[in-house]
Tab-separated table of C-alpha atoms in Angstrom:
chain	number	residue	atom	x	y	z
B	169	MET	CA	18.783	-2.452	26.977
B	170	LYS	CA	15.476	-0.830	26.046
B	171	SER	CA	13.458	-2.700	23.452
B	172	PHE	CA	12.847	0.600	21.632
B	173	ARG	CA	15.569	2.883	20.330
B	174	PHE	CA	16.269	5.196	17.405
B	175	ASP	CA	19.571	5.498	15.550
B	176	VAL	CA	20.346	8.127	12.898
B	177	PHE	CA	22.877	6.930	10.322
B	178	HIS	CA	23.048	9.848	7.947
B	179	ARG	CA	21.956	13.474	7.791
B	180	SER	CA	21.746	14.957	4.317
B	181	LYS	CA	24.124	17.758	3.407
B	182	LYS	CA	21.396	19.214	1.195
B	183	SER	CA	18.402	19.373	3.583
B	184	ARG	CA	17.134	18.265	6.991
B	185	ALA	CA	16.362	14.794	5.576
B	186	ARG	CA	17.915	11.907	7.450
B	187	VAL	CA	18.182	8.120	7.318
B	188	GLY	CA	17.637	6.231	10.543
B	189	ARG	CA	16.451	3.024	12.094
B	190	ILE	CA	13.777	2.493	14.759
B	191	HIS	CA	14.272	-0.679	16.803
B	192	THR	CA	11.114	-2.255	18.245
B	193	PRO	CA	10.238	-5.609	19.899
B	194	HIS	CA	8.830	-6.831	16.575
B	195	GLY	CA	11.582	-5.657	14.279
B	196	ILE	CA	13.217	-2.698	12.606
B	197	ILE	CA	11.666	0.295	10.846
B	198	ASP	CA	14.002	1.999	8.389
B	199	THR	CA	13.359	5.728	8.105
B	200	PRO	CA	12.034	7.641	6.323
B	201	ASN	CA	9.203	5.203	5.780
B	202	PHE	CA	5.537	4.870	4.916
B	203	VAL	CA	2.976	3.410	7.315
B	204	ALA	CA	-0.094	1.795	5.755
B	205	VAL	CA	-3.379	2.029	7.638
B	206	GLY	CA	-5.088	-1.205	8.656
B	207	THR	CA	-8.070	0.276	10.467
B	208	ASN	CA	-9.555	-2.973	11.773
B	209	GLY	CA	-6.299	-4.911	12.001
B	210	SER	CA	-6.206	-5.525	8.270
B	211	ILE	CA	-5.103	-3.642	5.178
B	212	LYS	CA	-8.354	-3.637	3.217
B	213	ALA	CA	-8.446	-6.321	0.489
B	214	ALA	CA	-5.139	-7.949	1.516
B	215	ASP	CA	-4.232	-10.430	4.219
B	216	ASN	CA	-1.358	-9.704	6.590
B	217	SER	CA	0.956	-12.439	5.288
B	218	LEU	CA	0.953	-10.703	1.874
B	219	ILE	CA	1.556	-7.331	3.526
B	220	ASP	CA	4.479	-8.723	5.536
B	221	ALA	CA	5.897	-10.276	2.358
B	222	ALA	CA	5.619	-6.924	0.581
B	223	GLY	CA	8.089	-5.500	3.106
B	224	LEU	CA	5.764	-3.076	4.902
B	225	GLN	CA	7.699	-2.483	8.117
B	226	LEU	CA	5.096	-0.534	10.104
B	227	MET	CA	1.315	-0.827	10.058
B	228	PHE	CA	-1.204	1.512	11.685
B	229	CYS	CA	-4.236	0.046	13.488
B	230	ASN	CA	-7.064	2.130	14.937
B	231	THR	CA	-7.817	1.724	18.636
B	232	TYR	CA	-11.285	3.274	18.320
B	233	HIS	CA	-12.465	0.680	15.804
B	234	MET	CA	-10.821	-2.224	17.632
B	235	MET	CA	-12.479	-1.116	20.894
B	236	LEU	CA	-15.911	-1.277	19.287
B	237	GLN	CA	-15.270	-4.512	17.360
B	238	PRO	CA	-14.120	-7.077	18.460
B	239	GLY	CA	-13.207	-5.316	21.720
B	240	THR	CA	-9.647	-4.928	22.969
B	241	GLU	CA	-10.240	-7.508	25.700
B	242	VAL	CA	-10.806	-10.107	22.963
B	243	VAL	CA	-7.509	-9.145	21.322
B	244	LYS	CA	-5.755	-9.386	24.685
B	245	LYS	CA	-7.143	-12.913	25.211
B	246	ALA	CA	-5.837	-13.820	21.748
B	247	GLY	CA	-2.318	-12.887	22.870
B	248	GLY	CA	-2.227	-9.333	21.549
B	249	LEU	CA	-2.717	-7.699	18.168
B	250	HIS	CA	0.298	-9.312	16.479
B	251	LYS	CA	-0.964	-12.826	17.206
B	252	PHE	CA	-4.613	-11.957	16.588
B	253	ILE	CA	-3.994	-10.591	13.076
B	254	ASN	CA	-0.927	-12.771	12.322
B	255	ARG	CA	1.524	-9.937	11.760
B	256	LYS	CA	5.200	-10.413	12.574
B	257	ASN	CA	6.379	-6.829	11.946
B	258	PRO	CA	5.857	-3.654	14.044
B	259	ILE	CA	2.455	-2.072	14.664
B	260	ILE	CA	1.491	1.429	15.797
B	261	THR	CA	-1.913	2.240	17.305
B	262	ASP	CA	-3.552	5.622	17.829
B	263	SER	CA	-5.385	6.728	20.958
B	264	GLY	CA	-8.892	6.560	19.535
B	265	GLY	CA	-9.198	10.314	19.885
B	266	PHE	CA	-8.384	10.916	16.231
B	267	GLN	CA	-11.319	8.771	15.093
B	268	VAL	CA	-13.744	10.244	17.637
B	269	PHE	CA	-12.957	13.825	16.689
B	270	SER	CA	-12.528	13.264	12.960
B	271	LEU	CA	-15.978	11.666	12.840
B	272	ALA	CA	-17.263	14.936	14.305
B	273	TYR	CA	-15.120	17.451	12.420
B	274	GLY	CA	-13.636	15.682	9.406
B	275	SER	CA	-10.076	14.377	9.050
B	276	VAL	CA	-6.816	16.284	8.670
B	277	ALA	CA	-6.675	15.134	5.049
B	278	ASP	CA	-10.184	16.525	4.541
B	279	GLU	CA	-9.013	19.909	5.813
B	280	LEU	CA	-6.165	19.985	3.306
B	281	LYS	CA	-8.865	19.596	0.668
B	282	SER	CA	-10.994	22.284	2.389
B	283	ARG	CA	-13.620	19.734	3.415
B	284	GLY	CA	-13.276	20.092	7.196
B	285	THR	CA	-16.377	21.119	9.153
B	286	LYS	CA	-16.581	23.922	11.691
B	287	LYS	CA	-18.822	22.730	14.490
B	288	GLN	CA	-18.814	19.920	16.987
B	289	GLY	CA	-21.383	17.272	16.154
B	290	GLY	CA	-21.733	13.765	14.839
B	291	SER	CA	-20.658	11.170	17.370
B	292	VAL	CA	-19.172	13.535	19.996
B	293	LEU	CA	-21.683	14.308	22.747
B	294	LYS	CA	-19.542	15.999	25.411
B	295	ILE	CA	-15.907	16.989	25.975
B	296	THR	CA	-14.880	17.377	29.623
B	297	GLU	CA	-11.651	17.356	31.593
B	298	GLU	CA	-12.208	13.654	32.202
B	299	GLY	CA	-12.471	12.734	28.547
B	300	VAL	CA	-14.918	12.483	25.649
B	301	VAL	CA	-18.431	11.052	25.661
B	302	PHE	CA	-19.402	9.799	22.207
B	303	ARG	CA	-21.836	7.484	20.482
B	304	SER	CA	-20.630	4.212	19.008
B	305	TYR	CA	-20.948	4.278	15.239
B	306	ARG	CA	-21.925	0.594	15.441
B	307	ASP	CA	-24.944	0.631	17.755
B	308	GLY	CA	-25.372	4.213	18.978
B	309	SER	CA	-24.496	3.395	22.591
B	310	LYS	CA	-22.812	6.053	24.719
B	311	MET	CA	-19.136	5.537	25.521
B	312	LEU	CA	-16.546	7.467	27.544
B	313	LEU	CA	-12.974	7.601	26.332
B	314	THR	CA	-10.355	8.977	28.743
B	315	PRO	CA	-6.544	9.147	28.687
B	316	GLU	CA	-6.434	6.199	31.067
B	317	SER	CA	-8.934	4.012	29.188
B	318	SER	CA	-7.300	4.838	25.852
B	319	VAL	CA	-3.877	3.742	27.085
B	320	GLN	CA	-5.334	0.625	28.715
B	321	ALA	CA	-6.955	-0.296	25.403
B	322	GLN	CA	-3.577	0.086	23.695
B	323	LYS	CA	-1.986	-2.047	26.398
B	324	ASP	CA	-4.540	-4.748	25.584
B	325	LEU	CA	-3.668	-4.464	21.891
B	326	GLY	CA	0.076	-4.573	22.601
B	327	ALA	CA	1.284	-2.442	19.681
B	328	ASP	CA	4.975	-1.497	19.517
B	329	ILE	CA	4.247	2.238	19.384
B	330	ILE	CA	1.231	3.851	21.075
B	331	ILE	CA	-0.226	7.365	21.108
B	332	PRO	CA	-1.485	9.441	24.087
B	333	PHE	CA	-5.084	10.642	24.161
B	334	ASP	CA	-5.516	14.031	22.516
B	335	GLU	CA	-8.158	16.340	21.106
B	336	LEU	CA	-8.329	17.034	17.374
B	337	PRO	CA	-9.816	20.525	16.992
B	338	PRO	CA	-10.700	21.642	13.442
B	339	TYR	CA	-8.904	24.255	11.343
B	340	HIS	CA	-11.752	26.731	11.757
B	341	ILE	CA	-11.545	26.951	15.569
B	342	GLY	CA	-11.125	30.323	17.296
B	343	HIS	CA	-7.871	31.321	19.014
B	344	ALA	CA	-9.274	31.138	22.551
B	345	GLU	CA	-10.889	27.741	21.894
B	346	LEU	CA	-7.657	26.432	20.341
B	347	LYS	CA	-5.654	27.556	23.375
B	348	LYS	CA	-8.133	25.871	25.723
B	349	SER	CA	-8.013	22.688	23.651
B	350	LEU	CA	-4.200	22.688	23.594
B	351	GLU	CA	-3.918	23.067	27.359
B	352	ARG	CA	-6.422	20.250	27.921
B	353	THR	CA	-4.634	18.042	25.391
B	354	HIS	CA	-1.350	18.591	27.239
B	355	ARG	CA	-2.993	17.500	30.495
B	356	TRP	CA	-4.479	14.463	28.736
B	357	GLU	CA	-1.118	13.547	27.223
B	358	LYS	CA	0.591	13.802	30.623
B	359	ARG	CA	-2.083	11.526	32.136
B	360	SER	CA	-1.628	9.116	29.229
B	361	LEU	CA	2.134	9.043	29.757
B	362	ASP	CA	1.763	8.436	33.497
B	363	THR	CA	-0.589	5.514	32.805
B	364	HIS	CA	1.823	4.110	30.207
B	365	LEU	CA	4.908	4.401	32.431
B	366	ALA	CA	3.133	2.515	35.230
B	367	ASN	CA	3.192	-0.526	32.910
B	368	PRO	CA	5.447	0.055	29.868
B	369	GLN	CA	5.382	-3.626	28.721
B	370	GLY	CA	7.997	-2.917	26.060
B	371	GLN	CA	5.903	-0.327	24.239
B	372	ALA	CA	7.024	3.141	23.148
B	373	MET	CA	4.795	6.212	23.367
B	374	TYR	CA	4.948	9.147	20.968
B	375	ALA	CA	3.705	12.552	22.151
B	376	VAL	CA	1.405	14.433	19.762
B	377	ILE	CA	2.368	18.029	18.996
B	378	HIS	CA	-0.695	20.285	18.664
B	379	GLY	CA	-1.483	23.975	18.240
B	380	GLY	CA	-3.204	24.151	14.872
B	381	ILE	CA	-1.481	26.533	12.468
B	382	ASP	CA	-0.587	28.941	15.275
B	383	GLN	CA	3.213	28.886	15.444
B	384	GLU	CA	3.414	30.142	19.016
B	385	MET	CA	1.080	27.388	20.192
B	386	ARG	CA	3.084	24.807	18.232
B	387	LYS	CA	6.210	26.115	19.953
B	388	THR	CA	4.497	25.916	23.350
B	389	SER	CA	3.410	22.354	22.594
B	390	CYS	CA	6.938	21.334	21.609
B	391	GLN	CA	8.369	22.866	24.766
B	392	PHE	CA	5.822	21.213	27.067
B	393	LEU	CA	5.978	17.754	25.518
B	394	THR	CA	9.735	17.534	24.949
B	395	ASP	CA	10.211	18.090	28.678
B	396	LEU	CA	8.412	14.789	29.298
B	397	PRO	CA	9.983	11.335	28.743
B	398	PHE	CA	8.230	10.417	25.492
B	399	ASP	CA	9.985	8.076	23.036
B	400	GLY	CA	9.115	10.027	19.909
B	401	TYR	CA	6.957	12.851	18.589
B	402	ALA	CA	4.001	12.876	16.232
B	403	ILE	CA	2.742	16.029	14.566
B	404	GLY	CA	-1.033	16.060	14.864
B	405	GLY	CA	-4.039	18.322	14.741
B	406	SER	CA	-4.824	20.650	11.873
B	407	VAL	CA	-1.760	21.301	9.719
B	408	GLY	CA	-3.484	23.791	7.437
B	409	LYS	CA	-6.168	24.024	4.778
B	410	ASN	CA	-3.731	23.449	1.924
B	411	LYS	CA	-0.298	21.967	1.290
B	412	GLU	CA	1.438	25.365	1.371
B	413	GLU	CA	0.240	26.007	4.919
B	414	MET	CA	1.269	22.484	5.903
B	415	HIS	CA	4.759	22.954	4.445
B	416	GLU	CA	5.180	26.250	6.314
B	417	LEU	CA	3.962	24.705	9.582
B	418	LEU	CA	6.261	21.675	9.307
B	419	SER	CA	9.232	23.871	8.390
B	420	PHE	CA	8.659	25.806	11.607
B	421	THR	CA	7.848	22.863	13.907
B	422	LEU	CA	10.384	20.175	13.045
B	423	PRO	CA	13.494	22.140	14.154
B	424	LEU	CA	11.851	22.466	17.595
B	425	LEU	CA	11.895	18.674	18.123
B	426	PRO	CA	14.942	16.786	19.441
B	427	GLU	CA	16.950	15.141	16.651
B	428	SER	CA	17.622	12.185	18.936
B	429	HIS	CA	13.986	11.035	18.720
B	430	PRO	CA	11.908	9.769	15.771
B	431	ASN	CA	9.013	11.851	14.490
B	432	HIS	CA	5.805	10.974	12.667
B	433	LEU	CA	3.342	12.974	10.557
B	434	LEU	CA	-0.153	11.816	11.480
B	435	GLY	CA	-2.717	11.197	8.745
B	436	ILE	CA	-0.744	12.633	5.822
B	437	GLY	CA	0.879	10.334	3.284
B	438	ASP	CA	-0.091	11.233	-0.254
B	439	LEU	CA	2.903	11.130	-2.592
B	440	PRO	CA	3.275	14.911	-3.176
B	441	SER	CA	3.180	15.563	0.596
B	442	ILE	CA	5.798	12.861	1.208
B	443	ALA	CA	8.062	14.362	-1.454
B	444	ARG	CA	7.848	17.825	0.145
B	445	SER	CA	8.078	16.649	3.762
B	446	ILE	CA	11.049	14.271	3.648
B	447	PRO	CA	13.534	17.138	3.072
B	448	LEU	CA	12.095	18.801	6.196
B	449	GLY	CA	13.089	15.791	8.300
B	450	ILE	CA	9.909	13.712	8.679
B	451	ASP	CA	10.729	10.099	9.589
B	452	THR	CA	7.410	8.291	9.093
B	453	PHE	CA	4.036	9.016	7.473
B	454	ASP	CA	0.720	7.192	7.733
B	455	SER	CA	-2.063	7.306	5.182
B	456	SER	CA	-4.777	5.159	3.637
B	457	TYR	CA	-4.101	6.784	0.255
B	458	PRO	CA	-2.240	3.967	-1.578
B	459	THR	CA	-4.701	1.268	-0.534
B	460	ARG	CA	-7.788	3.438	-1.027
B	461	ALA	CA	-6.525	4.421	-4.482
B	462	ALA	CA	-6.066	0.737	-5.348
B	463	ARG	CA	-9.680	-0.021	-4.474
B	464	HIS	CA	-10.728	2.718	-6.890
B	465	GLY	CA	-8.671	1.207	-9.700
B	466	ILE	CA	-5.706	3.581	-9.386
B	467	ALA	CA	-2.271	1.971	-9.587
B	468	LEU	CA	0.813	3.875	-8.424
B	469	THR	CA	3.692	3.890	-10.911
B	470	SER	CA	6.982	5.711	-11.403
B	471	LYS	CA	5.246	7.764	-14.116
B	472	GLY	CA	2.316	8.746	-11.915
B	473	ASP	CA	-1.126	7.357	-11.179
B	474	LEU	CA	-2.522	4.872	-13.701
B	475	ASN	CA	-6.279	4.358	-13.980
B	476	ILE	CA	-6.694	0.624	-14.586
B	477	THR	CA	-10.348	1.014	-15.563
B	478	LYS	CA	-9.693	3.204	-18.626
B	479	ALA	CA	-10.812	1.602	-21.894
B	480	GLU	CA	-7.325	1.951	-23.393
B	481	ASN	CA	-6.069	-0.697	-20.924
B	482	ALA	CA	-8.493	-3.399	-22.111
B	483	THR	CA	-5.925	-4.840	-24.532
B	484	LYS	CA	-2.646	-4.014	-22.782
B	485	PHE	CA	-1.118	-7.436	-22.137
B	486	THR	CA	1.815	-6.029	-20.188
B	487	PRO	CA	2.060	-5.561	-16.406
B	488	ILE	CA	1.002	-2.385	-14.615
B	489	GLU	CA	4.669	-1.375	-14.677
B	490	GLU	CA	7.551	-3.050	-16.462
B	491	GLY	CA	10.263	-4.128	-14.046
B	492	CYS	CA	7.978	-4.142	-11.005
B	493	GLY	CA	8.704	-7.181	-8.826
B	494	CYS	CA	5.326	-7.351	-7.077
B	495	PRO	CA	3.285	-10.569	-7.417
B	496	THR	CA	0.586	-8.727	-9.380
B	497	CYS	CA	2.959	-7.470	-12.065
B	498	GLN	CA	4.864	-10.761	-12.133
B	499	GLN	CA	1.738	-12.815	-12.840
B	500	PHE	CA	-1.007	-10.711	-14.402
B	501	SER	CA	-1.486	-8.252	-17.254
B	502	LEU	CA	-3.051	-4.816	-17.149
B	503	ALA	CA	-5.725	-6.119	-19.521
B	504	TYR	CA	-6.691	-8.828	-17.042
B	505	LEU	CA	-6.830	-6.342	-14.161
B	506	HIS	CA	-8.973	-4.035	-16.326
B	507	HIS	CA	-11.337	-6.954	-16.919
B	508	LEU	CA	-11.511	-7.783	-13.198
B	509	PHE	CA	-12.396	-4.212	-12.257
B	510	LYS	CA	-15.029	-3.973	-14.998
B	511	ALA	CA	-16.494	-7.315	-13.904
B	512	ARG	CA	-16.409	-6.105	-10.275
B	513	GLU	CA	-14.436	-9.116	-9.174
B	514	LEU	CA	-13.112	-8.741	-5.606
B	515	THR	CA	-9.746	-10.143	-6.717
B	516	SER	CA	-9.145	-6.860	-8.539
B	517	LEU	CA	-9.018	-4.974	-5.231
B	518	SER	CA	-6.475	-7.375	-3.752
B	519	LEU	CA	-4.176	-7.383	-6.784
B	520	ALA	CA	-4.169	-3.582	-7.084
B	521	THR	CA	-3.603	-3.175	-3.328
B	522	ILE	CA	-0.596	-5.502	-3.301
B	523	HIS	CA	0.924	-3.605	-6.233
B	524	ASN	CA	0.461	-0.217	-4.535
B	525	ILE	CA	1.957	-1.433	-1.240
B	526	HIS	CA	4.989	-2.822	-3.108
B	527	HIS	CA	5.317	0.442	-5.030
B	528	ILE	CA	5.380	2.664	-1.961
B	529	VAL	CA	7.733	0.321	-0.054
B	530	ASN	CA	10.187	0.575	-2.966
B	531	LEU	CA	9.627	4.319	-3.275
B	532	MET	CA	10.669	4.808	0.361
B	533	LYS	CA	13.774	2.680	-0.246
B	534	ALA	CA	14.638	4.989	-3.140
B	535	TYR	CA	14.161	8.042	-0.907
B	536	ARG	CA	16.532	6.577	1.691
B	537	GLU	CA	19.145	5.893	-0.983
B	538	ALA	CA	18.798	9.436	-2.325
B	539	ILE	CA	19.306	10.895	1.172
B	540	LEU	CA	22.383	8.718	1.729
B	541	GLU	CA	23.800	10.166	-1.507
B	542	ASP	CA	22.847	13.730	-0.436
B	543	ARG	CA	20.536	14.121	-3.445
B	544	ILE	CA	17.610	15.148	-1.200
């Protein structure tokens, strides 16, 4: 029996939403689900035992950052990423390409806010058929990242789900350049898959669907990649400059992917996008939004975002949210959290982060229940 498999238990009668279960060597991921980003092997401001206890089933770690510090060979010597960071539950790693190109162009989330840049620059020095030459953000040294070296790095890390090497062109790229990028990305993904299959070591690999907002190129990408033996499919690249374009693109792309495989939306996981994308059939989302919001004093609640730092919260001796079972709400008042943020105590970041992780874990449970009842 393969250590990775995907089962669908229910398809909504109201939409394309579905409830499933991804089986991995380190446990089960119920879908749809949220994937928190732990860039350097850690959710910022919270240790992994607390994150495991919060019920976060899948965590995203960034290969690019782990390559530069401490080095994937160090993680391999430690027994792999799970042992190194003391995480019992599943982990997904990216190829490193996302970080390299987003440092040059801006992230997908930036583009949805119209902050993406147009021209190559920053850390990327040269893109060739072999791979990408870039400068380390740590010491400025030149590095070459290829499909083969990216996959080898992810083998060293030992994540449950890994991603093939791909290019992340910006929204503002021309049609001819986008086509050239897509064709090269397909060749890179095929090389990545070949390297992975030579030594699977219990890991699954998701293909990354590209093509920008060009529907024909997205269709071409789906056709090319679904013909190869990938274990799942991630939707990557530019998904539009606003949420309407993203919704239109996902509505077109998702029906082109096999229902027998899990899918993942890369880099998008704000709450409005999750709400609009689950009915389209997205299984998992990754984003730094809930944890980044926590560090800025924003707590997620059933009534919307709550700014802990507002003066009105200085004398509220109730939890962030009544009925919340997270350790923060069980033990501390909003007034105390307000004080911690105003005093710039580091504990404030940890307590808010734990609350937000608990909130989104429970929110995804509620989404799964709603799908099972055909309410979504």
